[in-house]
mmCIF file of C-alpha atoms and ligand atoms in Angstrom:
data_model
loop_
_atom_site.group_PDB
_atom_site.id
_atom_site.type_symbol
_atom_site.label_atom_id
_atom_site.label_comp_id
_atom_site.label_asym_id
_atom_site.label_seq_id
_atom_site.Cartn_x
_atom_site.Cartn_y
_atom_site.Cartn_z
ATOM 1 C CA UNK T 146 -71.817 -46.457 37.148
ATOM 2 C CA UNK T 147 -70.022 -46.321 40.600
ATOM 3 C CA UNK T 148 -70.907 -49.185 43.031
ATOM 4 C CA UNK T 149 -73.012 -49.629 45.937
ATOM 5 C CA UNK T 150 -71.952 -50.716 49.459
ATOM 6 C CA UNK T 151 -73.326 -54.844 49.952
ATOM 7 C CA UNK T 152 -71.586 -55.669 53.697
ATOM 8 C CA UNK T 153 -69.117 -55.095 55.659
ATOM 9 C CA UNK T 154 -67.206 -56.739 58.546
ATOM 10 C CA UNK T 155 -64.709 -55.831 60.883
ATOM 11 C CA UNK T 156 -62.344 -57.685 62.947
ATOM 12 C CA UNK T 157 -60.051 -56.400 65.830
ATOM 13 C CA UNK T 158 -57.638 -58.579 68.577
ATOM 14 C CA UNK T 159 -59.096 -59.585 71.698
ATOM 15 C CA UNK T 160 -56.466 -57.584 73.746
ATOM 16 C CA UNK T 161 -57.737 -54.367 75.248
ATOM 17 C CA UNK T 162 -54.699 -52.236 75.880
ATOM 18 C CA UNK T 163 -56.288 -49.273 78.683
ATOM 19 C CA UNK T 164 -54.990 -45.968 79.426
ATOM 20 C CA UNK T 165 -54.040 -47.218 82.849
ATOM 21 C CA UNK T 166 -51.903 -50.137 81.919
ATOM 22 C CA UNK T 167 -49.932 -47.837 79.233
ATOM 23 C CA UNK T 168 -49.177 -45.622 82.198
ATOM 24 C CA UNK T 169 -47.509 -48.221 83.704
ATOM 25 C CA UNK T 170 -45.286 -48.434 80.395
ATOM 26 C CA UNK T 171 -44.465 -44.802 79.982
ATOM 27 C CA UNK T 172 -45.030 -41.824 81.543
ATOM 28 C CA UNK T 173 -48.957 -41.072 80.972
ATOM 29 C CA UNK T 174 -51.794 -40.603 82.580
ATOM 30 C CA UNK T 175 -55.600 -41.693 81.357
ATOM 31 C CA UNK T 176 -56.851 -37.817 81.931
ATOM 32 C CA UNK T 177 -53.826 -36.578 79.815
ATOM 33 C CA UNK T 178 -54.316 -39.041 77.077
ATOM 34 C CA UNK T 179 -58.202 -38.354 77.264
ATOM 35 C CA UNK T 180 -58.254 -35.026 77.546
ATOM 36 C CA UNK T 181 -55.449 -34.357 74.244
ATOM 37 C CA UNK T 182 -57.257 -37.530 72.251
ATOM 38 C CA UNK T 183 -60.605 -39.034 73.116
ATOM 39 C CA UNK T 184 -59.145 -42.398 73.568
ATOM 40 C CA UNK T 185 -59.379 -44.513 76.435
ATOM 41 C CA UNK T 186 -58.079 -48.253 74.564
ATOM 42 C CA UNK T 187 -56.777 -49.479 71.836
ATOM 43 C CA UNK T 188 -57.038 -53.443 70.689
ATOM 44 C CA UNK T 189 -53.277 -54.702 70.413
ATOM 45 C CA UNK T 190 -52.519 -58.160 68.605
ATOM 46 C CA UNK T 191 -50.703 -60.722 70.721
ATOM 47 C CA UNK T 192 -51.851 -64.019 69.085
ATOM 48 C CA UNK T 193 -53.908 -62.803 66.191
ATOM 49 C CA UNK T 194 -51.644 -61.854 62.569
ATOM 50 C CA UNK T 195 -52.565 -59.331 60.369
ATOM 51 C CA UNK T 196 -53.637 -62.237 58.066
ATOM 52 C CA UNK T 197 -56.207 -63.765 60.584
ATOM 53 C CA UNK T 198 -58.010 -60.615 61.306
ATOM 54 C CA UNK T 199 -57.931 -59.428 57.625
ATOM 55 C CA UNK T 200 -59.808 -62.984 56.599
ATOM 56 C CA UNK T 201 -62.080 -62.509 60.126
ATOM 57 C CA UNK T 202 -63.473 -59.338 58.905
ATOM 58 C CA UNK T 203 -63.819 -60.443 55.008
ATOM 59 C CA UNK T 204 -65.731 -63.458 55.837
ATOM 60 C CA UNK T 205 -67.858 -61.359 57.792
ATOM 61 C CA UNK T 206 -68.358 -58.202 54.735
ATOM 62 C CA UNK T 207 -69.193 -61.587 52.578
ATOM 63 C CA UNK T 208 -71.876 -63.023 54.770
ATOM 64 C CA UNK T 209 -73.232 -59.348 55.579
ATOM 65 C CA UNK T 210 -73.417 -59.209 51.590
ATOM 66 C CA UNK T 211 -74.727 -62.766 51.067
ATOM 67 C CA UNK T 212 -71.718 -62.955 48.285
ATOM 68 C CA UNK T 213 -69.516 -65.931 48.240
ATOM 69 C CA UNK T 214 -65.827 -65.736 47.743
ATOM 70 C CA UNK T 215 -66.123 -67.461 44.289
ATOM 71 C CA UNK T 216 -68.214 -64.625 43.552
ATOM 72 C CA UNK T 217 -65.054 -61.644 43.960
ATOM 73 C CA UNK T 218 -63.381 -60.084 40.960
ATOM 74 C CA UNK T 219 -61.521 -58.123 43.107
ATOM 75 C CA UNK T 220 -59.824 -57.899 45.924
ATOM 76 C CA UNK T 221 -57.543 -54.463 47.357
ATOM 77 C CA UNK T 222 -56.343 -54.337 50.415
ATOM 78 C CA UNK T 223 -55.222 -51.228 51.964
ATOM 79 C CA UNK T 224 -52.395 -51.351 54.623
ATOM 80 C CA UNK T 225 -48.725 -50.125 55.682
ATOM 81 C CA UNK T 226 -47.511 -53.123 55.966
ATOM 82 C CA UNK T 227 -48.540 -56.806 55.388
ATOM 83 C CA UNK T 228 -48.156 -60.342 56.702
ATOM 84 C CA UNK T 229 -45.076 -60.106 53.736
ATOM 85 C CA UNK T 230 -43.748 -58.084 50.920
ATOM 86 C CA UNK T 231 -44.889 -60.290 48.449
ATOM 87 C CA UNK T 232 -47.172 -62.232 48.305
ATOM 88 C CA UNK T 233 -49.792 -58.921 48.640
ATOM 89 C CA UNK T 234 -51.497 -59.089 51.672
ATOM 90 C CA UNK T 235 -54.633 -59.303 48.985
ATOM 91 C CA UNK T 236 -53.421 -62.224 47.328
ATOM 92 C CA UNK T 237 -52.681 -63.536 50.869
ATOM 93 C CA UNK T 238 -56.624 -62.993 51.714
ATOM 94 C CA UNK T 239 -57.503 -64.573 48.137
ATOM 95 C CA UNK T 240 -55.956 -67.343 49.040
ATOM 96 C CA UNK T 241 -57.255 -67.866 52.415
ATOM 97 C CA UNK T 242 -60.872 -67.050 51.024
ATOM 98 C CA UNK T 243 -60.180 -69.332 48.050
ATOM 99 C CA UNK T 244 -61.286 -66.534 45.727
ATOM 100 C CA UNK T 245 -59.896 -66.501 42.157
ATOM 101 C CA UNK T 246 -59.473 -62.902 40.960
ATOM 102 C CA UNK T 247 -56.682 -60.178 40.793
ATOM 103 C CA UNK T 248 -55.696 -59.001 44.292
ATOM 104 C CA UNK T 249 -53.544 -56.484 45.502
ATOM 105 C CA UNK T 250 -52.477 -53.459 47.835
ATOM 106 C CA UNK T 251 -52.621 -49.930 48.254
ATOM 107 C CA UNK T 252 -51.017 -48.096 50.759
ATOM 108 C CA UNK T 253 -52.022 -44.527 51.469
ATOM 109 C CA UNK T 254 -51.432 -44.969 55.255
ATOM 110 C CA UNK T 255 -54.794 -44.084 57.460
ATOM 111 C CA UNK T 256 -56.381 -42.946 53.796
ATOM 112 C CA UNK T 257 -56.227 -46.258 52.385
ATOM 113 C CA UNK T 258 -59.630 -47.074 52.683
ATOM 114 C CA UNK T 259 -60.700 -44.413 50.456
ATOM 115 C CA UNK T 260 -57.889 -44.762 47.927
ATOM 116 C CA UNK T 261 -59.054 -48.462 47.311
ATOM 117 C CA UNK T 262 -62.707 -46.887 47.370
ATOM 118 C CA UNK T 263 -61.708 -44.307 44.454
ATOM 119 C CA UNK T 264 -59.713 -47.137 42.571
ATOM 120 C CA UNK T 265 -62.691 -49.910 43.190
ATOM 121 C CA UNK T 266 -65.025 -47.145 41.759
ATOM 122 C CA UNK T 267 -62.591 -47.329 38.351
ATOM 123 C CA UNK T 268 -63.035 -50.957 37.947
ATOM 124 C CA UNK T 269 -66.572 -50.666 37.898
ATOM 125 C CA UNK T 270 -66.759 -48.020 35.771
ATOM 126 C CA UNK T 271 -65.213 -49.790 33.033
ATOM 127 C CA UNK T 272 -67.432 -52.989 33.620
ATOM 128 C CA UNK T 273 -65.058 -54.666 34.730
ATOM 129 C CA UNK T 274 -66.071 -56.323 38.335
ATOM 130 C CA UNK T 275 -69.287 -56.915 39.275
ATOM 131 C CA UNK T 276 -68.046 -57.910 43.260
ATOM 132 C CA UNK T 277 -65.277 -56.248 44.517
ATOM 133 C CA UNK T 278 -63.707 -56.871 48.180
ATOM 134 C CA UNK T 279 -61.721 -54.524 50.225
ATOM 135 C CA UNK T 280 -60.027 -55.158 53.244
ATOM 136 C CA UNK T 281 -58.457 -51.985 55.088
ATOM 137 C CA UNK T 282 -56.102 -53.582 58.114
ATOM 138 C CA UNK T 283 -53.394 -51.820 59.808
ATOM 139 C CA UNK T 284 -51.307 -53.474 62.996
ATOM 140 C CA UNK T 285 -49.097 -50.573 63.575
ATOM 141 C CA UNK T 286 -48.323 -51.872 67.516
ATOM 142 C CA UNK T 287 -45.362 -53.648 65.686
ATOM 143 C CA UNK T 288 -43.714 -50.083 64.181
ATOM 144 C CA UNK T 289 -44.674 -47.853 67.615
ATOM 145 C CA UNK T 290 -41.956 -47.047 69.634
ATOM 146 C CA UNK T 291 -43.555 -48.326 73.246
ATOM 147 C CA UNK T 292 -41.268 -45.586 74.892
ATOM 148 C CA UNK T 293 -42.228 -42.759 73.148
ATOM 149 C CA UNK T 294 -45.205 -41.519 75.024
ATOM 150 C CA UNK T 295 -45.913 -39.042 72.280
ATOM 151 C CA UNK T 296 -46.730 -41.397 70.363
ATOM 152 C CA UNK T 297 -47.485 -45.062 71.823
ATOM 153 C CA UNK T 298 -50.644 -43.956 73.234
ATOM 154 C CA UNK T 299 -52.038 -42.865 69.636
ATOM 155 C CA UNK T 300 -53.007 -46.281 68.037
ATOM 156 C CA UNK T 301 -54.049 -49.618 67.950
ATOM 157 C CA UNK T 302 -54.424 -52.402 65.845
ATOM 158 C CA UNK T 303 -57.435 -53.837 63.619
ATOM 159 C CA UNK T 304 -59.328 -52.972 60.334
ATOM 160 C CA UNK T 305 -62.836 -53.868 58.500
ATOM 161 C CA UNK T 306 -63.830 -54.939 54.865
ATOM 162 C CA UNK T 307 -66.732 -54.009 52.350
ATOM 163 C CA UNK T 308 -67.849 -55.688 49.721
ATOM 164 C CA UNK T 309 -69.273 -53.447 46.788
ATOM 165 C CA UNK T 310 -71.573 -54.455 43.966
ATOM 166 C CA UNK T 311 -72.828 -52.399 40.848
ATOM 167 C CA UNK T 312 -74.924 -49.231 41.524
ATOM 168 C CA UNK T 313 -74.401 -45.480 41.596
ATOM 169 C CA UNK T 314 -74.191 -45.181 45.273
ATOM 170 C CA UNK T 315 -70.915 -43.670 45.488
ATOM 171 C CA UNK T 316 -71.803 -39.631 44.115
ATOM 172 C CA UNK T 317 -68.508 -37.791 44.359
ATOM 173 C CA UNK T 318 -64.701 -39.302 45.856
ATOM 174 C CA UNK T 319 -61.217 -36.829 46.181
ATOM 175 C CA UNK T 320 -57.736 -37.998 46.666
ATOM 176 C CA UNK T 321 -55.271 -35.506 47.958
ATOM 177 C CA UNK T 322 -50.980 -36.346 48.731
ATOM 178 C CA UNK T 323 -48.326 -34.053 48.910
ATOM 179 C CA UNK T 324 -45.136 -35.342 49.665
ATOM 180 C CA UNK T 325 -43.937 -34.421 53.353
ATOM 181 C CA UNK T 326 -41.472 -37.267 54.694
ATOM 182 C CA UNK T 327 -40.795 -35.322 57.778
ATOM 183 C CA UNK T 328 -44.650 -35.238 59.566
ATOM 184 C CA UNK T 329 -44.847 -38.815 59.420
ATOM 185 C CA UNK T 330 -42.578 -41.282 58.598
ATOM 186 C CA UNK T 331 -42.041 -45.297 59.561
ATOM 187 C CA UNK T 332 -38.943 -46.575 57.733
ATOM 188 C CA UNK T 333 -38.517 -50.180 57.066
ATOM 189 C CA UNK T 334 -35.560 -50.460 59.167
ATOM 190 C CA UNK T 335 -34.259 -53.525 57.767
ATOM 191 C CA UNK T 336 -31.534 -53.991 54.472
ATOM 192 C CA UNK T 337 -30.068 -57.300 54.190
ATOM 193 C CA UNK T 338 -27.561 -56.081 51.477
ATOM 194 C CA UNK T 339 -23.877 -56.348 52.517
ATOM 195 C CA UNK T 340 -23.746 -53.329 49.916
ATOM 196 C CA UNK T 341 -25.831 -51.264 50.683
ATOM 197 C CA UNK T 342 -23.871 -48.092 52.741
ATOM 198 C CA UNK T 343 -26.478 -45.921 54.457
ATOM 199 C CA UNK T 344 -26.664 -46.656 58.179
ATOM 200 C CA UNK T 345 -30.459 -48.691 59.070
ATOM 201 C CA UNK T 346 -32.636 -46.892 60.805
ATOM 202 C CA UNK T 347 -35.414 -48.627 63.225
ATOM 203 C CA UNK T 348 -38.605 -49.580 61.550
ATOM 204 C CA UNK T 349 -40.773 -47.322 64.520
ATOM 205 C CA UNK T 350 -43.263 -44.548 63.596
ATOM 206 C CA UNK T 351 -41.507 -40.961 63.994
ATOM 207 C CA UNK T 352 -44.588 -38.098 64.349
ATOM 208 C CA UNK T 353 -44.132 -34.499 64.411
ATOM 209 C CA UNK T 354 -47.568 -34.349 65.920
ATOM 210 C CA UNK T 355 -48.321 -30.754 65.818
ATOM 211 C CA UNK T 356 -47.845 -30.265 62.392
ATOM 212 C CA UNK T 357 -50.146 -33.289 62.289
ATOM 213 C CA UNK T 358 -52.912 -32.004 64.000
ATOM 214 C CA UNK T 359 -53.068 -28.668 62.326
ATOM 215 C CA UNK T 360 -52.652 -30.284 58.480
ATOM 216 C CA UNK T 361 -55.556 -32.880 59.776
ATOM 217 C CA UNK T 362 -58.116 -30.294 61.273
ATOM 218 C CA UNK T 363 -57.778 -28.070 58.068
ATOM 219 C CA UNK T 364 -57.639 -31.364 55.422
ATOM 220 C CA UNK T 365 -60.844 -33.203 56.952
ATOM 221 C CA UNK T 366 -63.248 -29.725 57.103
ATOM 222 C CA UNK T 367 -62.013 -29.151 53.484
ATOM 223 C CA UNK T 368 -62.134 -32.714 51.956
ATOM 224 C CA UNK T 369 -65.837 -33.226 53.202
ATOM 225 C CA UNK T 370 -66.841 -29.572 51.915
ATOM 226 C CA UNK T 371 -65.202 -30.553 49.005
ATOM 227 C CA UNK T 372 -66.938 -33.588 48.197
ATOM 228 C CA UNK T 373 -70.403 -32.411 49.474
ATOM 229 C CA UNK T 374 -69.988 -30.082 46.857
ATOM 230 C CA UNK T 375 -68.748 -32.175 44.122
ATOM 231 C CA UNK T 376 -72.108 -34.481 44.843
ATOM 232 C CA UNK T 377 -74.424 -31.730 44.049
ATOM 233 C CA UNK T 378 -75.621 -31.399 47.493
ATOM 234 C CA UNK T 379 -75.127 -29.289 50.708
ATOM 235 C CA UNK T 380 -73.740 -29.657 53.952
ATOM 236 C CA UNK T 381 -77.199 -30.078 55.478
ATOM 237 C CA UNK T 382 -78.124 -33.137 53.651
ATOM 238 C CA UNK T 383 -75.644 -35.072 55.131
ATOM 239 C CA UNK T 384 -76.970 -37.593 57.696
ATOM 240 C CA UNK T 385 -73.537 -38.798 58.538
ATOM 241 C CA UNK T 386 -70.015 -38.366 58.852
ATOM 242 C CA UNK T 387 -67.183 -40.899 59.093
ATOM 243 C CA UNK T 388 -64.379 -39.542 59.751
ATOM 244 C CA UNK T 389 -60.720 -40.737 60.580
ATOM 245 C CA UNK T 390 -60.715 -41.721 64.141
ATOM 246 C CA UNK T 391 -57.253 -39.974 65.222
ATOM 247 C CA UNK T 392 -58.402 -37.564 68.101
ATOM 248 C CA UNK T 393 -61.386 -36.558 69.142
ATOM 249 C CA UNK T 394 -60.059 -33.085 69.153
ATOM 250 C CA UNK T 395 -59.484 -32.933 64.989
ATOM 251 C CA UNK T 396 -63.048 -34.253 64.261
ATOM 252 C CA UNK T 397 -64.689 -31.425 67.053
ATOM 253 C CA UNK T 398 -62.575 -28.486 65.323
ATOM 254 C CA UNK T 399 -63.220 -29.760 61.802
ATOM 255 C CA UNK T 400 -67.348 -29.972 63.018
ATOM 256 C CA UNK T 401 -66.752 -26.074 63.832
ATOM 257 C CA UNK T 402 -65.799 -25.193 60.863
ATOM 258 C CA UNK T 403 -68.715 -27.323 58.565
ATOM 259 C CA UNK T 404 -72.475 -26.546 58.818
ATOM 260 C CA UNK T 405 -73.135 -30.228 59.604
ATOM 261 C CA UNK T 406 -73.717 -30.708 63.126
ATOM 262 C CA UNK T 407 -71.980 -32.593 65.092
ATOM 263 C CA UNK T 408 -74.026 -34.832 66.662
ATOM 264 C CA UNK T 409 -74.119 -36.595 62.665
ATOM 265 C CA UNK T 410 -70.144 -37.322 63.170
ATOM 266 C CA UNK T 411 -69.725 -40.942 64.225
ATOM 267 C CA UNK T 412 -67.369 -41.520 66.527
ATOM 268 C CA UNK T 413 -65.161 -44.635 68.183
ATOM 269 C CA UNK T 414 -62.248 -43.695 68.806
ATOM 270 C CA UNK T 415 -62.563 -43.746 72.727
ATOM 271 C CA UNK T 416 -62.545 -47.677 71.541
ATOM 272 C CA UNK T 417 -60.118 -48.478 68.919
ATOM 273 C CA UNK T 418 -57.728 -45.511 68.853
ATOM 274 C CA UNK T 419 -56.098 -44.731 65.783
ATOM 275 C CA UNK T 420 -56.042 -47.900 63.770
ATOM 276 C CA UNK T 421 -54.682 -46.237 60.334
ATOM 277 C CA UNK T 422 -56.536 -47.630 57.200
ATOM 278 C CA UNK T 423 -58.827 -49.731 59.238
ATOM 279 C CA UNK T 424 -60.440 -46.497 61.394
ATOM 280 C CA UNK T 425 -62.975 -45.072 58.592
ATOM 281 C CA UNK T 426 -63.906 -48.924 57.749
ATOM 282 C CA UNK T 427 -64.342 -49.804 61.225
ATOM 283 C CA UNK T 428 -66.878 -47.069 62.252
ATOM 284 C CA UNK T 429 -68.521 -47.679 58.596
ATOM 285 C CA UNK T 430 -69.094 -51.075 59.889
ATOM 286 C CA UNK T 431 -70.520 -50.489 63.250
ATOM 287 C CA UNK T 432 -72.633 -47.534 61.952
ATOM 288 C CA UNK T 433 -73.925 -50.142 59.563
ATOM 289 C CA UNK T 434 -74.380 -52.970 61.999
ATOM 290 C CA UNK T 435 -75.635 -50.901 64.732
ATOM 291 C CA UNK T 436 -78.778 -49.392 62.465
ATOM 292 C CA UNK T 437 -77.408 -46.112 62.906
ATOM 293 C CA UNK T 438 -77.534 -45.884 58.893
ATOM 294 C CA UNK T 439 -80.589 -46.012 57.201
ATOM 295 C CA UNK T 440 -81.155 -47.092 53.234
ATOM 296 C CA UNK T 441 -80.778 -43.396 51.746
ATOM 297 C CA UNK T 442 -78.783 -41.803 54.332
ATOM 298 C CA UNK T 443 -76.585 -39.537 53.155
ATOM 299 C CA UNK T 444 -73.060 -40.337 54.464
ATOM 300 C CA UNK T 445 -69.477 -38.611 53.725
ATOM 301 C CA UNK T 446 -66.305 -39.808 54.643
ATOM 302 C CA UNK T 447 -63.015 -38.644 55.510
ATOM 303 C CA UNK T 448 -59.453 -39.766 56.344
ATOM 304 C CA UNK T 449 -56.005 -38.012 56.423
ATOM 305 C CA UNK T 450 -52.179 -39.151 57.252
ATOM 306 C CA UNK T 451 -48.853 -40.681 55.690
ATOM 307 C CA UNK T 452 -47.808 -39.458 52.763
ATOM 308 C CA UNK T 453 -49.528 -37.028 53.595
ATOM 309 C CA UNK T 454 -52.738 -38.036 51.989
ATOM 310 C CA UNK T 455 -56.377 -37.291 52.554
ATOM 311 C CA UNK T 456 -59.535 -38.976 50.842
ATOM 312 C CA UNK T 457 -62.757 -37.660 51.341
ATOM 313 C CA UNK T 458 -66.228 -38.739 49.659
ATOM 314 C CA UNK T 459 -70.070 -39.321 49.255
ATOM 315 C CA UNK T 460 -71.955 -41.780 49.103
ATOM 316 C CA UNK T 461 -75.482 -43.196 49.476
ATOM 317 C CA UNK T 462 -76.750 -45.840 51.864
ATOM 318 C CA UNK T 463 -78.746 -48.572 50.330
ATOM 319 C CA UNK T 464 -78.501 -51.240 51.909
ATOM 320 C CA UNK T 465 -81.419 -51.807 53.713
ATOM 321 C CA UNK T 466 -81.326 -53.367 57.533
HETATM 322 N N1 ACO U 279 -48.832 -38.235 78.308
HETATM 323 C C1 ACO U 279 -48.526 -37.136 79.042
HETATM 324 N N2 ACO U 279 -47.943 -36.041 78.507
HETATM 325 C C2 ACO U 279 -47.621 -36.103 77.193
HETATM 326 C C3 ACO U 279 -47.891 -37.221 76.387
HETATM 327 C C4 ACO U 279 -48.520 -38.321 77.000
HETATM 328 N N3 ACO U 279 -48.850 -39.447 76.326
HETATM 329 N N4 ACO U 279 -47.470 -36.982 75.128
HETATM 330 C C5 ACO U 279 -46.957 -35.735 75.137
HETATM 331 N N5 ACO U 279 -47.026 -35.209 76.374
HETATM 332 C C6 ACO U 279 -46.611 -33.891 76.829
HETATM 333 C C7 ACO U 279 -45.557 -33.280 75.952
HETATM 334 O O1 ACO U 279 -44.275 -33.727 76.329
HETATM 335 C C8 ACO U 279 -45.763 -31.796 76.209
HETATM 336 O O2 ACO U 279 -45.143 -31.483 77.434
HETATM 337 P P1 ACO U 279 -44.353 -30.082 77.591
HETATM 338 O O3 ACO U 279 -45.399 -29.021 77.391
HETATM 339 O O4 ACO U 279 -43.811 -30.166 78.973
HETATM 340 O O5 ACO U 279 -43.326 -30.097 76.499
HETATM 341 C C9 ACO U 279 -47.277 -31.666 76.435
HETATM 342 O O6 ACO U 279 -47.736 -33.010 76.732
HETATM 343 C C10 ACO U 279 -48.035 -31.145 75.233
HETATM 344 O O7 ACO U 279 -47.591 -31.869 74.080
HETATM 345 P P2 ACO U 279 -48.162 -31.565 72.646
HETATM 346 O O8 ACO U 279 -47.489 -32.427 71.635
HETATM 347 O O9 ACO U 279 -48.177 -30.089 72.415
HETATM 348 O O10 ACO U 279 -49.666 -32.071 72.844
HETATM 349 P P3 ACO U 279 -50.891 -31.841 71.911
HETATM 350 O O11 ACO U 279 -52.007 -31.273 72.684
HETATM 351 O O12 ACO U 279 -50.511 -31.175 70.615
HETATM 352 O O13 ACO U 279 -51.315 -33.332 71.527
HETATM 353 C C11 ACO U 279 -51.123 -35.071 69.879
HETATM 354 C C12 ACO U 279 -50.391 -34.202 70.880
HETATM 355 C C13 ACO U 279 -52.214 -35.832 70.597
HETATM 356 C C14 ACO U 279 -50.140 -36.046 69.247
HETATM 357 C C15 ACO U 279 -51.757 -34.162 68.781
HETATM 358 O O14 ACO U 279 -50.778 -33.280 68.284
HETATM 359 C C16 ACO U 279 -52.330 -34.942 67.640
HETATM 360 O O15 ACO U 279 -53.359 -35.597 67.771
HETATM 361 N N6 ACO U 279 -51.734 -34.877 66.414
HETATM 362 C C17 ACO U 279 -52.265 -35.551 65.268
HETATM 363 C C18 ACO U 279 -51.834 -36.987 65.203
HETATM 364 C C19 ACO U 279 -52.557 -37.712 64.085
HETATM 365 O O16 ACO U 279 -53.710 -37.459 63.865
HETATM 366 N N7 ACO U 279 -51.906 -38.600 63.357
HETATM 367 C C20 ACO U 279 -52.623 -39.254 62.303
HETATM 368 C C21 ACO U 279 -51.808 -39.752 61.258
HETATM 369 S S1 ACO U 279 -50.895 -41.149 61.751
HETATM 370 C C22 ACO U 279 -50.616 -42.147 60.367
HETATM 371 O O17 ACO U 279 -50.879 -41.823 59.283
HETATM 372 C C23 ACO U 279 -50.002 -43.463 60.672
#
């Protein structure tokens, strides 16, 4: 037994951040930051915390399942960084719920969503949830650097939730990481020990984008060949593809090079930008609000970055409309 997908949610802050405005920030231009990325805004946080959206989009994933929060027996959430460093930012969303089961978090950077996936899928394997919530929430406009142009223009906040129930939806799931401090790195900049004698470093995201791109266009055509395989099916029975929303560029090369065509790829990123564990769960929300999945579509799904990790899986849409 794997699980099958109930509901999901999403929740992102009010805030549109355009191309225009960030070119009065730094020196940009919408056509540059189009042409290089696919995105035209991102949705920043000014009022809302990464608490407050994380609950937004649960409640939703619970009411889209018809589960109540008694129900859970699990909750993971994936992000970099929390409301604290402990409590979890899952036992933070247990609480706010008023759910009474173990909580946690992974962080796997933009993969997180399918790491908690892959470790959800354990827990039901062994019988030991029957519900399982997770929450995938980034709000990486508070580690940018808003003068690095390179980089500021990337991302934006926000993140989405699934609830998962028993089934055998999920037909094949791959983690990848190999340890590379140096593509992508966000230190945590703070060390309140009058000890400690290395010098602090700021707490802003550092991106040797390059190096990025060409690791991500090779990971995400290989991770969903991969898993297509592992499922016992071919490329052609896929009727979608979620993949990490990072540039528009990375999911057009990695169609190229993959006998699904691209029209099945869903795409937002013009929207949200890079939101880092909550991109995949995002666009599997709107595909599944929108009716652009149908019960027993085919759908694989894909996600690269920190660490640097990549998950990549199958899985079957049942959930009917
Ligand atoms: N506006 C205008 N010009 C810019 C900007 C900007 N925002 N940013 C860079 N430039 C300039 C550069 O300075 C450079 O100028 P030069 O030729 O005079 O030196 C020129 O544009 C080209 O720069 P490149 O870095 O070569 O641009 P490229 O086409 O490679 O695109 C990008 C850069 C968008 C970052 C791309 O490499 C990329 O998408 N990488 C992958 C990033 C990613 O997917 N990260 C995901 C993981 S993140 C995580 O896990 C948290």
């Amino acid at each position: 037994m794997s699980f099958t997908i109930l509901g999901t949610g999403k929740a992102v802050p009010e805030y549109v951040l355009t191309n225009d405005e960030l070119s009065t920030m730094v020196d940009t231009n919408d056509e540059w930051i189009r042409t290089r990325t696919g995105i035209g805004e991102r949705h920043i946080c000014k009022h809302e915390t990464i608490t407050e959206l994380c609950v937004k989009a649960a409640r939703q994933a619970l009411e889209n399942a018809g589960t109540a929060p008694e129900e859970l027996d699990l909750i993971i959430c994936s992000t970099m960084r929390g409301e604290n460093i402990t409590p979890s930012q899952g036992c933070v969303i247990q609480k706010e719920l008023g759910a009474s089961c173990p909580a946690f978090d992974v962080n796997a950077a933009c993969s997180g969503f399918i790491y908690a996936l892959d470790i959800a899928a354990g827990y039901f394997e062994r019988k030991r949830v029957r519900r399982a919530l997770i929450v995938s929430m980034d709000n990486l406009s508070n580690i940018i650097d808003w003068t690095d142009r390179s980089t500021c223009v990337l991302f934006g906040d926000g993140g989405a939730a699934a609830v998962l129930g028993e089934g055998d939806d999920l037909l094949s799931i791959h983690l990848t990481a190999s340890g590379n401090d140096e593509a992508i790195r966000i230190p945590h900049g703070t060390n309140s020990s009058p000890f400690y004698e290395h010098e602090e470093e700021r707490a802003v995201l550092h991106m040797a984008g390059n190096e990025v791109y060409k690791f991500a266009t090779a990971a995400m055509a290989n991770g969903i060949r991969r898993a297509v395989e592992e499922a016992g099916l071919s490329q052609s029975d896929v009727n979608l593809v979620i993949p990490h929303q990072a540039n528009i560029r990375i999911i057009n090369t990695a169609a190229k090079n993959l006998e699904i065509p691209r029209e099945r790829f869903f795409c937002n990123v013009e929207h949200y930008g890079n939101t880092s564990s909550g991109s995949v769960a995002i666009a599997l929300d709107e595909a599944n609000r929108s009716g652009v999945l149908k019960a027993g579509d085919i759908v694989a799904m894909c996600a690269f970055g920190g660490g640097l990790t990549t998950g990549s899986c199958v899985l079957r849409w049942s959930k009917k409309a």
